[in-house]
Amino acid sequence: MSKRKLSRQQQWRVDKIQAERAQRAEKREVQDTDKLAAGEYGAEQPGRVMAHFGRTLEVRDADGTPVRCHLRANLEGLVTGDRVIWRAGQDGSGVVVAREERDSVLKRPDARGLLKPVAANIDQILIVFAVEPAPHPNLIDRYLVAAEATDIAPVLVLNKIDLLPEDGGELSKLLERYHSLGYPVVRTTTANEAGLEPLRQQLEGRTSVFVGQSGVGKSSLIDLLLPDESLRIGALSEDSRKGTHTTTTARLYTMNRDEVTDGELIDSPGIREFGLIHLTEQDVTDGFIEFHPFIGHCRFRDCRHRAEPGCALLEAVEAGKIHPERFASYRRILDSLDA
C-alpha cells in the first residue's frame, strides 16, 4: 500500500509540532545547564530506571525510593533496567545525566521492523510453559532460539506441575531432553505454598523477564512473586484452554525480600511475546546450541542443511549426536521464515 500523501496544511502542522517539541527540549536543556551550574541539583548518585515515559523516567535511588526524573537532551534510548547517574533537584524531582555501561540489552522489532531496545541489564529469560495448554516442542524451540539470539541466559519453567500424571508422562521426557542440552529446568505450581520455592531460588540475585504463550500462568506467577503489585489475570477458557494477560508498560519490580533475595523482574507485553521475524537463517542455526560443534564443518560453505552431501548437521543426526525431533523443529522454523 502506498503511503498517503499529506496536504500542504497537514505537513505544516506536522513540521510545527516537531519544531515546538525541539524548542521545548532545547529550553529544558538550557534550564538544566543553568541549574547544574548554579548548584541547584545535588551530587551525582547511582540509580536504576524502573519505568520510562517519553523523556521522563522513574528512577530508583540507592534506598529503593522511586524518583521522577527527566533526561538531559544528549541522552537518548534509555530503557527500563538501565543503570544511570542522576542528580536530585530541590523540588523532589531529578535529572539523569549519564547512563552506565549495559551488561545486556533485550531488543524487539518495532512496527517498522527495526530492532529497538526495550529492557537492559537482564540476567535471565524465563520461558514459561505449562501442562495446560499442552506445550509443543517446536514452540519451546522457537522461544529458545529467540532467547539465544539475545545472549541472555534462557531458563525453562514448567508451570502447573500439579496437573502432571504420577509418572510425569511424555512432558517429563521432553524436559529431560532440554536438561541434557544444558538448559536449566524449573518445575513450579501455584496450587500450594511450596510450589514456588524452586522458582524463587532461580530468581535470587538476578534480574529476570518472563516470556511464554498466553494461558501458561505467567501473570499468576508474577502476582504471587509481587504481592504488592497488581497484574490482572485473564480467565482460562474451558473451551479454548488459552488465557489472556493485560500489562501495559515495561516496568522494573523488586520482589518480596522475605521470599527472594535481591530478585528483580522486568515485565511488559512487548517482552512476554517473542517473535523470530527479525532473525536470519544463520541466527536460527546458531540458536540450536547442540549444533555448535558441527557448524562450519559441512563440505560446502553455502550448505543449508537440507539434503546436501557432506552436511555435518545431517551426519550428526544420523550418528545420534543431534536429536532428530530437534532437527525437524529447526527445519520447521526455517521454513516459517521463508513463508
mmCIF file of C-alpha atoms in Angstrom:
data_model
loop_
_atom_site.group_PDB
_atom_site.id
_atom_site.type_symbol
_atom_site.label_atom_id
_atom_site.label_comp_id
_atom_site.label_asym_id
_atom_site.label_seq_id
_atom_site.Cartn_x
_atom_site.Cartn_y
_atom_site.Cartn_z
ATOM 1 C CA MET A 1 0.000 0.000 0.000
ATOM 2 C CA SER A 2 1.365 3.424 -0.961
ATOM 3 C CA LYS A 3 1.932 5.968 1.765
ATOM 4 C CA ARG A 4 -0.815 8.600 1.961
ATOM 5 C CA LYS A 5 0.464 11.992 0.831
ATOM 6 C CA LEU A 6 -0.110 14.815 3.304
ATOM 7 C CA SER A 7 -1.725 18.038 2.203
ATOM 8 C CA ARG A 8 0.297 21.231 2.480
ATOM 9 C CA GLN A 9 -1.634 22.250 5.621
ATOM 10 C CA GLN A 10 -1.179 18.822 7.238
ATOM 11 C CA GLN A 11 2.553 18.852 6.524
ATOM 12 C CA TRP A 12 2.772 22.372 8.005
ATOM 13 C CA ARG A 13 1.097 21.169 11.200
ATOM 14 C CA VAL A 14 3.451 18.170 11.479
ATOM 15 C CA ASP A 15 6.505 20.384 10.989
ATOM 16 C CA LYS A 16 5.142 22.924 13.501
ATOM 17 C CA ILE A 17 4.605 20.266 16.187
ATOM 18 C CA GLN A 18 8.080 18.828 15.664
ATOM 19 C CA ALA A 19 9.637 22.293 15.830
ATOM 20 C CA GLU A 20 7.774 23.051 19.077
ATOM 21 C CA ARG A 21 8.989 19.800 20.610
ATOM 22 C CA ALA A 22 12.556 20.629 19.634
ATOM 23 C CA GLN A 23 12.223 24.090 21.155
ATOM 24 C CA ARG A 24 10.873 22.686 24.419
ATOM 25 C CA ALA A 25 13.725 20.167 24.612
ATOM 26 C CA GLU A 26 16.272 22.913 23.934
ATOM 27 C CA LYS A 27 14.694 25.150 26.579
ATOM 28 C CA ARG A 28 14.763 22.301 29.123
ATOM 29 C CA GLU A 29 18.424 21.647 28.327
ATOM 30 C CA VAL A 30 19.299 25.314 28.879
ATOM 31 C CA GLN A 31 17.409 25.318 32.184
ATOM 32 C CA ASP A 32 19.165 22.147 33.330
ATOM 33 C CA THR A 33 22.563 23.538 32.388
ATOM 34 C CA ASP A 34 21.842 26.741 34.328
ATOM 35 C CA LYS A 35 20.595 24.820 37.386
ATOM 36 C CA LEU A 36 23.591 22.488 37.357
ATOM 37 C CA ALA A 37 25.944 25.457 37.102
ATOM 38 C CA ALA A 38 24.130 27.217 39.937
ATOM 39 C CA GLY A 39 24.337 24.175 42.177
ATOM 40 C CA GLU A 40 20.556 23.662 42.293
ATOM 41 C CA TYR A 41 20.968 19.918 41.747
ATOM 42 C CA GLY A 42 22.569 17.635 44.311
ATOM 43 C CA ALA A 43 25.598 15.397 43.930
ATOM 44 C CA GLU A 44 25.705 12.628 41.331
ATOM 45 C CA GLN A 45 24.337 9.308 42.570
ATOM 46 C CA PRO A 46 23.565 5.904 41.036
ATOM 47 C CA GLY A 47 20.062 4.769 40.204
ATOM 48 C CA ARG A 48 18.154 2.320 38.038
ATOM 49 C CA VAL A 49 15.365 3.039 35.583
ATOM 50 C CA MET A 50 12.100 1.499 36.829
ATOM 51 C CA ALA A 51 9.870 2.796 34.042
ATOM 52 C CA HIS A 52 10.087 5.046 31.010
ATOM 53 C CA PHE A 53 7.536 7.682 29.950
ATOM 54 C CA GLY A 54 8.895 9.501 26.897
ATOM 55 C CA ARG A 55 11.575 11.877 28.178
ATOM 56 C CA THR A 56 10.517 11.266 31.780
ATOM 57 C CA LEU A 57 11.832 8.356 33.815
ATOM 58 C CA GLU A 58 11.032 6.778 37.133
ATOM 59 C CA VAL A 59 14.408 6.099 38.737
ATOM 60 C CA ARG A 60 15.000 4.044 41.882
ATOM 61 C CA ASP A 61 17.580 5.588 44.189
ATOM 62 C CA ALA A 62 20.066 3.718 46.404
ATOM 63 C CA ASP A 63 17.424 3.407 49.167
ATOM 64 C CA GLY A 64 14.857 1.920 46.809
ATOM 65 C CA THR A 65 12.734 5.073 46.611
ATOM 66 C CA PRO A 66 11.273 5.961 43.175
ATOM 67 C CA VAL A 67 12.091 9.458 41.904
ATOM 68 C CA ARG A 68 10.558 11.091 38.841
ATOM 69 C CA CYS A 69 13.428 12.326 36.629
ATOM 70 C CA HIS A 70 13.829 13.830 33.198
ATOM 71 C CA LEU A 71 16.607 13.314 30.682
ATOM 72 C CA ARG A 72 19.352 15.604 29.549
ATOM 73 C CA ALA A 73 18.903 16.344 25.837
ATOM 74 C CA ASN A 74 22.067 14.426 24.931
ATOM 75 C CA LEU A 75 20.749 11.190 26.432
ATOM 76 C CA GLU A 76 18.639 9.051 24.124
ATOM 77 C CA GLY A 77 17.475 5.479 24.103
ATOM 78 C CA LEU A 78 17.246 4.783 27.835
ATOM 79 C CA VAL A 79 15.065 1.801 28.714
ATOM 80 C CA THR A 80 13.721 0.052 31.789
ATOM 81 C CA GLY A 81 16.549 -1.641 33.672
ATOM 82 C CA ASP A 82 19.247 0.841 32.656
ATOM 83 C CA ARG A 83 21.691 1.838 35.387
ATOM 84 C CA VAL A 84 22.092 5.598 35.384
ATOM 85 C CA ILE A 85 23.740 8.518 37.155
ATOM 86 C CA TRP A 86 21.264 11.158 38.323
ATOM 87 C CA ARG A 87 21.133 14.306 40.443
ATOM 88 C CA ALA A 88 18.313 15.316 42.772
ATOM 89 C CA GLY A 89 16.560 18.657 42.352
ATOM 90 C CA GLN A 90 15.245 20.878 45.116
ATOM 91 C CA ASP A 91 11.635 20.154 44.165
ATOM 92 C CA GLY A 92 11.883 16.384 44.763
ATOM 93 C CA SER A 93 12.441 15.513 41.116
ATOM 94 C CA GLY A 94 15.765 14.795 39.428
ATOM 95 C CA VAL A 95 17.727 14.831 36.220
ATOM 96 C CA VAL A 96 19.516 11.862 34.648
ATOM 97 C CA VAL A 97 22.960 12.952 33.474
ATOM 98 C CA ALA A 98 24.573 9.688 32.291
ATOM 99 C CA ARG A 99 23.949 6.026 31.520
ATOM 100 C CA GLU A 100 26.281 3.313 32.769
ATOM 101 C CA GLU A 101 27.564 0.501 30.553
ATOM 102 C CA ARG A 102 24.965 -2.207 29.909
ATOM 103 C CA ASP A 103 25.589 -5.857 30.801
ATOM 104 C CA SER A 104 22.899 -6.952 28.360
ATOM 105 C CA VAL A 105 20.099 -5.467 26.283
ATOM 106 C CA LEU A 106 16.865 -7.014 25.065
ATOM 107 C CA LYS A 107 15.715 -5.749 21.671
ATOM 108 C CA ARG A 108 12.424 -6.254 19.899
ATOM 109 C CA PRO A 109 11.355 -5.169 16.383
ATOM 110 C CA ASP A 110 9.130 -2.087 16.245
ATOM 111 C CA ALA A 111 6.205 -1.512 13.859
ATOM 112 C CA ARG A 112 8.680 -0.827 11.037
ATOM 113 C CA GLY A 113 10.654 -3.994 11.738
ATOM 114 C CA LEU A 114 13.627 -2.114 13.205
ATOM 115 C CA LEU A 115 15.197 -3.520 16.366
ATOM 116 C CA LYS A 116 14.787 -1.257 19.381
ATOM 117 C CA PRO A 117 15.963 -1.795 22.978
ATOM 118 C CA VAL A 118 13.078 -2.496 25.383
ATOM 119 C CA ALA A 119 14.961 -3.511 28.548
ATOM 120 C CA ALA A 120 18.534 -3.657 29.800
ATOM 121 C CA ASN A 121 20.750 -5.450 32.318
ATOM 122 C CA ILE A 122 18.753 -8.688 32.308
ATOM 123 C CA ASP A 123 20.382 -11.804 33.736
ATOM 124 C CA GLN A 124 17.950 -14.469 32.543
ATOM 125 C CA ILE A 125 14.905 -15.045 30.360
ATOM 126 C CA LEU A 126 12.397 -17.424 31.941
ATOM 127 C CA ILE A 127 10.473 -19.302 29.251
ATOM 128 C CA VAL A 128 7.215 -20.371 30.896
ATOM 129 C CA PHE A 129 5.112 -23.221 29.573
ATOM 130 C CA ALA A 130 2.546 -25.391 31.300
ATOM 131 C CA VAL A 131 0.929 -28.787 31.455
ATOM 132 C CA GLU A 132 -2.200 -26.992 30.158
ATOM 133 C CA PRO A 133 -2.297 -25.676 27.495
ATOM 134 C CA ALA A 134 -0.097 -28.569 26.396
ATOM 135 C CA PRO A 135 3.257 -27.271 25.109
ATOM 136 C CA HIS A 136 4.510 -28.080 21.634
ATOM 137 C CA PRO A 137 8.262 -28.766 21.379
ATOM 138 C CA ASN A 138 8.550 -26.504 18.323
ATOM 139 C CA LEU A 139 7.097 -23.580 20.304
ATOM 140 C CA ILE A 140 9.646 -24.130 23.092
ATOM 141 C CA ASP A 141 12.405 -24.288 20.475
ATOM 142 C CA ARG A 142 11.240 -21.007 18.976
ATOM 143 C CA TYR A 143 11.459 -19.296 22.348
ATOM 144 C CA LEU A 144 14.899 -20.797 22.948
ATOM 145 C CA VAL A 145 16.159 -19.589 19.563
ATOM 146 C CA ALA A 146 14.827 -16.080 20.265
ATOM 147 C CA ALA A 147 16.427 -16.108 23.715
ATOM 148 C CA GLU A 148 19.775 -17.370 22.399
ATOM 149 C CA ALA A 149 19.813 -14.507 19.882
ATOM 150 C CA THR A 150 19.773 -12.017 22.792
ATOM 151 C CA ASP A 151 22.844 -13.533 24.516
ATOM 152 C CA ILE A 152 20.772 -13.638 27.717
ATOM 153 C CA ALA A 153 20.632 -16.994 29.534
ATOM 154 C CA PRO A 154 17.327 -18.850 28.988
ATOM 155 C CA VAL A 155 15.666 -20.920 31.718
ATOM 156 C CA LEU A 156 12.743 -23.291 31.108
ATOM 157 C CA VAL A 157 9.913 -23.056 33.656
ATOM 158 C CA LEU A 158 7.222 -25.735 33.677
ATOM 159 C CA ASN A 159 4.137 -24.398 35.446
ATOM 160 C CA LYS A 160 1.047 -26.232 36.739
ATOM 161 C CA ILE A 161 3.004 -29.390 37.606
ATOM 162 C CA ASP A 162 0.132 -30.405 39.892
ATOM 163 C CA LEU A 163 -1.651 -31.441 36.670
ATOM 164 C CA LEU A 164 1.091 -33.885 35.634
ATOM 165 C CA PRO A 165 0.407 -37.640 35.774
ATOM 166 C CA GLU A 166 2.252 -39.532 38.501
ATOM 167 C CA ASP A 167 4.901 -40.855 36.098
ATOM 168 C CA GLY A 168 5.448 -37.389 34.599
ATOM 169 C CA GLY A 169 4.242 -38.510 31.182
ATOM 170 C CA GLU A 170 5.795 -37.505 27.876
ATOM 171 C CA LEU A 171 6.363 -33.974 29.152
ATOM 172 C CA SER A 172 8.964 -35.162 31.665
ATOM 173 C CA LYS A 173 10.844 -36.928 28.864
ATOM 174 C CA LEU A 174 10.772 -33.707 26.841
ATOM 175 C CA LEU A 175 12.141 -31.743 29.782
ATOM 176 C CA GLU A 176 14.952 -34.239 30.241
ATOM 177 C CA ARG A 177 15.950 -33.699 26.613
ATOM 178 C CA TYR A 178 16.379 -29.971 27.210
ATOM 179 C CA HIS A 179 18.114 -30.543 30.529
ATOM 180 C CA SER A 180 20.633 -32.807 28.789
ATOM 181 C CA LEU A 181 21.469 -29.896 26.464
ATOM 182 C CA GLY A 182 22.394 -27.790 29.486
ATOM 183 C CA TYR A 183 19.242 -25.725 29.890
ATOM 184 C CA PRO A 184 18.098 -25.182 33.492
ATOM 185 C CA VAL A 185 14.605 -26.564 34.062
ATOM 186 C CA VAL A 186 12.425 -25.312 36.926
ATOM 187 C CA ARG A 187 9.171 -27.013 37.899
ATOM 188 C CA THR A 188 6.573 -24.921 39.689
ATOM 189 C CA THR A 189 2.913 -24.616 40.628
ATOM 190 C CA THR A 190 0.672 -22.071 42.304
ATOM 191 C CA ALA A 191 -1.531 -24.839 43.740
ATOM 192 C CA ASN A 192 0.359 -24.972 47.040
ATOM 193 C CA GLU A 193 2.720 -22.775 49.071
ATOM 194 C CA ALA A 194 5.801 -24.929 48.454
ATOM 195 C CA GLY A 195 5.214 -24.997 44.712
ATOM 196 C CA LEU A 196 7.006 -21.698 44.073
ATOM 197 C CA GLU A 197 10.162 -22.445 46.067
ATOM 198 C CA PRO A 198 12.272 -23.796 43.152
ATOM 199 C CA LEU A 199 11.337 -20.738 41.094
ATOM 200 C CA ARG A 200 12.192 -18.340 43.934
ATOM 201 C CA GLN A 201 15.622 -19.930 44.225
ATOM 202 C CA GLN A 202 16.212 -19.427 40.489
ATOM 203 C CA LEU A 203 15.239 -15.754 40.778
ATOM 204 C CA GLU A 204 17.529 -14.856 43.675
ATOM 205 C CA GLY A 205 20.180 -12.248 42.917
ATOM 206 C CA ARG A 206 19.049 -11.857 39.294
ATOM 207 C CA THR A 207 17.034 -9.542 37.082
ATOM 208 C CA SER A 208 14.598 -11.676 35.103
ATOM 209 C CA VAL A 209 11.952 -11.438 32.408
ATOM 210 C CA PHE A 210 9.133 -13.903 31.822
ATOM 211 C CA VAL A 211 8.088 -14.961 28.317
ATOM 212 C CA GLY A 212 5.661 -17.561 27.041
ATOM 213 C CA GLN A 213 2.351 -18.035 25.275
ATOM 214 C CA SER A 214 -0.938 -16.906 26.805
ATOM 215 C CA GLY A 215 -2.592 -19.174 29.343
ATOM 216 C CA VAL A 216 0.565 -20.716 30.823
ATOM 217 C CA GLY A 217 0.199 -18.775 34.078
ATOM 218 C CA LYS A 218 2.803 -16.026 33.755
ATOM 219 C CA SER A 219 0.553 -13.421 35.384
ATOM 220 C CA SER A 220 -0.399 -15.787 38.203
ATOM 221 C CA LEU A 221 3.261 -16.445 38.948
ATOM 222 C CA ILE A 222 4.147 -12.763 38.825
ATOM 223 C CA ASP A 223 1.239 -11.837 41.117
ATOM 224 C CA LEU A 224 2.490 -14.268 43.749
ATOM 225 C CA LEU A 225 6.085 -13.091 43.369
ATOM 226 C CA LEU A 226 4.986 -9.437 43.613
ATOM 227 C CA PRO A 227 2.247 -9.424 46.253
ATOM 228 C CA ASP A 228 2.301 -5.619 46.497
ATOM 229 C CA GLU A 229 1.693 -5.146 42.788
ATOM 230 C CA SER A 230 -1.433 -5.789 40.754
ATOM 231 C CA LEU A 231 -1.442 -7.598 37.416
ATOM 232 C CA ARG A 232 -4.810 -8.543 36.023
ATOM 233 C CA ILE A 233 -5.203 -12.196 35.085
ATOM 234 C CA GLY A 234 -7.289 -13.339 32.166
ATOM 235 C CA ALA A 235 -9.559 -16.323 32.693
ATOM 236 C CA LEU A 236 -8.621 -19.665 31.189
ATOM 237 C CA SER A 237 -11.435 -20.784 28.921
ATOM 238 C CA GLU A 238 -12.622 -24.356 29.278
ATOM 239 C CA ASP A 239 -13.207 -24.436 25.525
ATOM 240 C CA SER A 240 -10.067 -22.822 24.151
ATOM 241 C CA ARG A 241 -7.735 -23.684 27.077
ATOM 242 C CA LYS A 242 -5.993 -20.400 26.345
ATOM 243 C CA GLY A 243 -5.647 -17.322 28.521
ATOM 244 C CA THR A 244 -5.059 -13.602 28.223
ATOM 245 C CA HIS A 245 -2.983 -11.043 30.046
ATOM 246 C CA THR A 246 -3.100 -7.271 30.366
ATOM 247 C CA THR A 247 0.051 -5.418 31.366
ATOM 248 C CA THR A 248 0.702 -2.118 29.638
ATOM 249 C CA THR A 249 4.250 -0.752 30.077
ATOM 250 C CA ALA A 250 7.728 -2.141 30.731
ATOM 251 C CA ARG A 251 8.457 -1.815 34.436
ATOM 252 C CA LEU A 252 11.131 -2.966 36.876
ATOM 253 C CA TYR A 253 9.779 -4.618 40.034
ATOM 254 C CA THR A 254 11.578 -5.666 43.211
ATOM 255 C CA MET A 255 10.422 -8.995 44.601
ATOM 256 C CA ASN A 256 9.475 -9.572 48.210
ATOM 257 C CA ARG A 257 12.841 -9.651 50.023
ATOM 258 C CA ASP A 258 11.500 -12.101 52.613
ATOM 259 C CA GLU A 259 10.991 -14.654 49.831
ATOM 260 C CA VAL A 260 13.539 -13.769 47.104
ATOM 261 C CA THR A 261 16.860 -12.144 47.994
ATOM 262 C CA ASP A 262 17.838 -9.361 45.565
ATOM 263 C CA GLY A 263 15.420 -10.614 42.917
ATOM 264 C CA GLU A 264 14.059 -8.215 40.304
ATOM 265 C CA LEU A 265 11.621 -8.595 37.444
ATOM 266 C CA ILE A 266 11.055 -6.570 34.276
ATOM 267 C CA ASP A 267 7.612 -7.109 32.804
ATOM 268 C CA SER A 268 5.723 -5.837 29.761
ATOM 269 C CA PRO A 269 3.565 -7.319 26.976
ATOM 270 C CA GLY A 270 6.220 -6.496 24.363
ATOM 271 C CA ILE A 271 8.704 -8.623 26.260
ATOM 272 C CA ARG A 272 6.359 -11.506 27.053
ATOM 273 C CA GLU A 273 5.664 -12.342 23.416
ATOM 274 C CA PHE A 274 8.693 -13.323 21.357
ATOM 275 C CA GLY A 275 8.875 -13.482 17.572
ATOM 276 C CA LEU A 276 11.517 -14.594 15.097
ATOM 277 C CA ILE A 277 10.770 -12.334 12.139
ATOM 278 C CA HIS A 278 13.911 -10.274 12.773
ATOM 279 C CA LEU A 279 16.235 -13.308 12.777
ATOM 280 C CA THR A 280 18.283 -14.598 9.857
ATOM 281 C CA GLU A 281 18.699 -18.225 8.869
ATOM 282 C CA GLN A 282 22.154 -18.198 10.495
ATOM 283 C CA ASP A 283 20.676 -16.764 13.711
ATOM 284 C CA VAL A 284 18.272 -19.699 13.879
ATOM 285 C CA THR A 285 21.059 -22.200 13.233
ATOM 286 C CA ASP A 286 23.168 -20.649 15.989
ATOM 287 C CA GLY A 287 20.137 -20.773 18.301
ATOM 288 C CA PHE A 288 20.320 -24.593 18.451
ATOM 289 C CA ILE A 289 23.227 -24.942 20.864
ATOM 290 C CA GLU A 290 23.903 -28.623 20.127
ATOM 291 C CA PHE A 291 24.661 -27.644 16.506
ATOM 292 C CA HIS A 292 27.673 -25.542 17.508
ATOM 293 C CA PRO A 293 30.333 -28.311 17.319
ATOM 294 C CA PHE A 294 29.277 -29.084 13.741
ATOM 295 C CA ILE A 295 28.693 -25.601 12.292
ATOM 296 C CA GLY A 296 31.361 -24.752 9.729
ATOM 297 C CA HIS A 297 32.291 -28.386 9.049
ATOM 298 C CA CYS A 298 29.991 -29.026 6.092
ATOM 299 C CA ARG A 299 31.584 -29.910 2.747
ATOM 300 C CA PHE A 300 30.073 -26.842 1.093
ATOM 301 C CA ARG A 301 30.361 -23.385 2.617
ATOM 302 C CA ASP A 302 26.844 -22.441 1.470
ATOM 303 C CA CYS A 303 25.262 -25.631 2.864
ATOM 304 C CA ARG A 304 21.669 -25.047 4.005
ATOM 305 C CA HIS A 305 21.491 -28.372 5.874
ATOM 306 C CA ARG A 306 18.675 -29.829 3.807
ATOM 307 C CA ALA A 307 19.920 -32.724 1.650
ATOM 308 C CA GLU A 308 23.387 -31.552 0.627
ATOM 309 C CA PRO A 309 26.122 -34.209 0.547
ATOM 310 C CA GLY A 310 28.679 -33.836 3.315
ATOM 311 C CA CYS A 311 26.360 -31.838 5.590
ATOM 312 C CA ALA A 312 27.836 -32.026 9.083
ATOM 313 C CA LEU A 313 24.465 -31.455 10.772
ATOM 314 C CA LEU A 314 22.743 -34.254 8.851
ATOM 315 C CA GLU A 315 25.649 -36.572 9.652
ATOM 316 C CA ALA A 316 25.346 -35.642 13.343
ATOM 317 C CA VAL A 317 21.634 -36.508 13.264
ATOM 318 C CA GLU A 318 22.432 -39.885 11.669
ATOM 319 C CA ALA A 319 25.090 -40.508 14.337
ATOM 320 C CA GLY A 320 22.658 -39.723 17.166
ATOM 321 C CA LYS A 321 24.547 -36.587 18.232
ATOM 322 C CA ILE A 322 21.584 -34.339 17.379
ATOM 323 C CA HIS A 323 18.052 -35.428 18.303
ATOM 324 C CA PRO A 324 16.014 -35.928 15.102
ATOM 325 C CA GLU A 325 12.991 -34.139 16.582
ATOM 326 C CA ARG A 326 15.096 -31.087 17.403
ATOM 327 C CA PHE A 327 16.477 -31.075 13.855
ATOM 328 C CA ALA A 328 12.947 -31.404 12.411
ATOM 329 C CA SER A 329 11.902 -28.486 14.627
ATOM 330 C CA TYR A 330 14.855 -26.491 13.279
ATOM 331 C CA ARG A 331 13.722 -27.149 9.720
ATOM 332 C CA ARG A 332 10.141 -26.060 10.538
ATOM 333 C CA ILE A 333 11.407 -22.792 11.999
ATOM 334 C CA LEU A 334 13.488 -22.085 8.892
ATOM 335 C CA ASP A 335 10.527 -22.895 6.655
ATOM 336 C CA SER A 336 8.369 -20.472 8.645
ATOM 337 C CA LEU A 337 10.887 -17.690 7.965
ATOM 338 C CA ASP A 338 10.541 -18.303 4.241
ATOM 339 C CA ALA A 339 6.738 -18.381 4.370
#
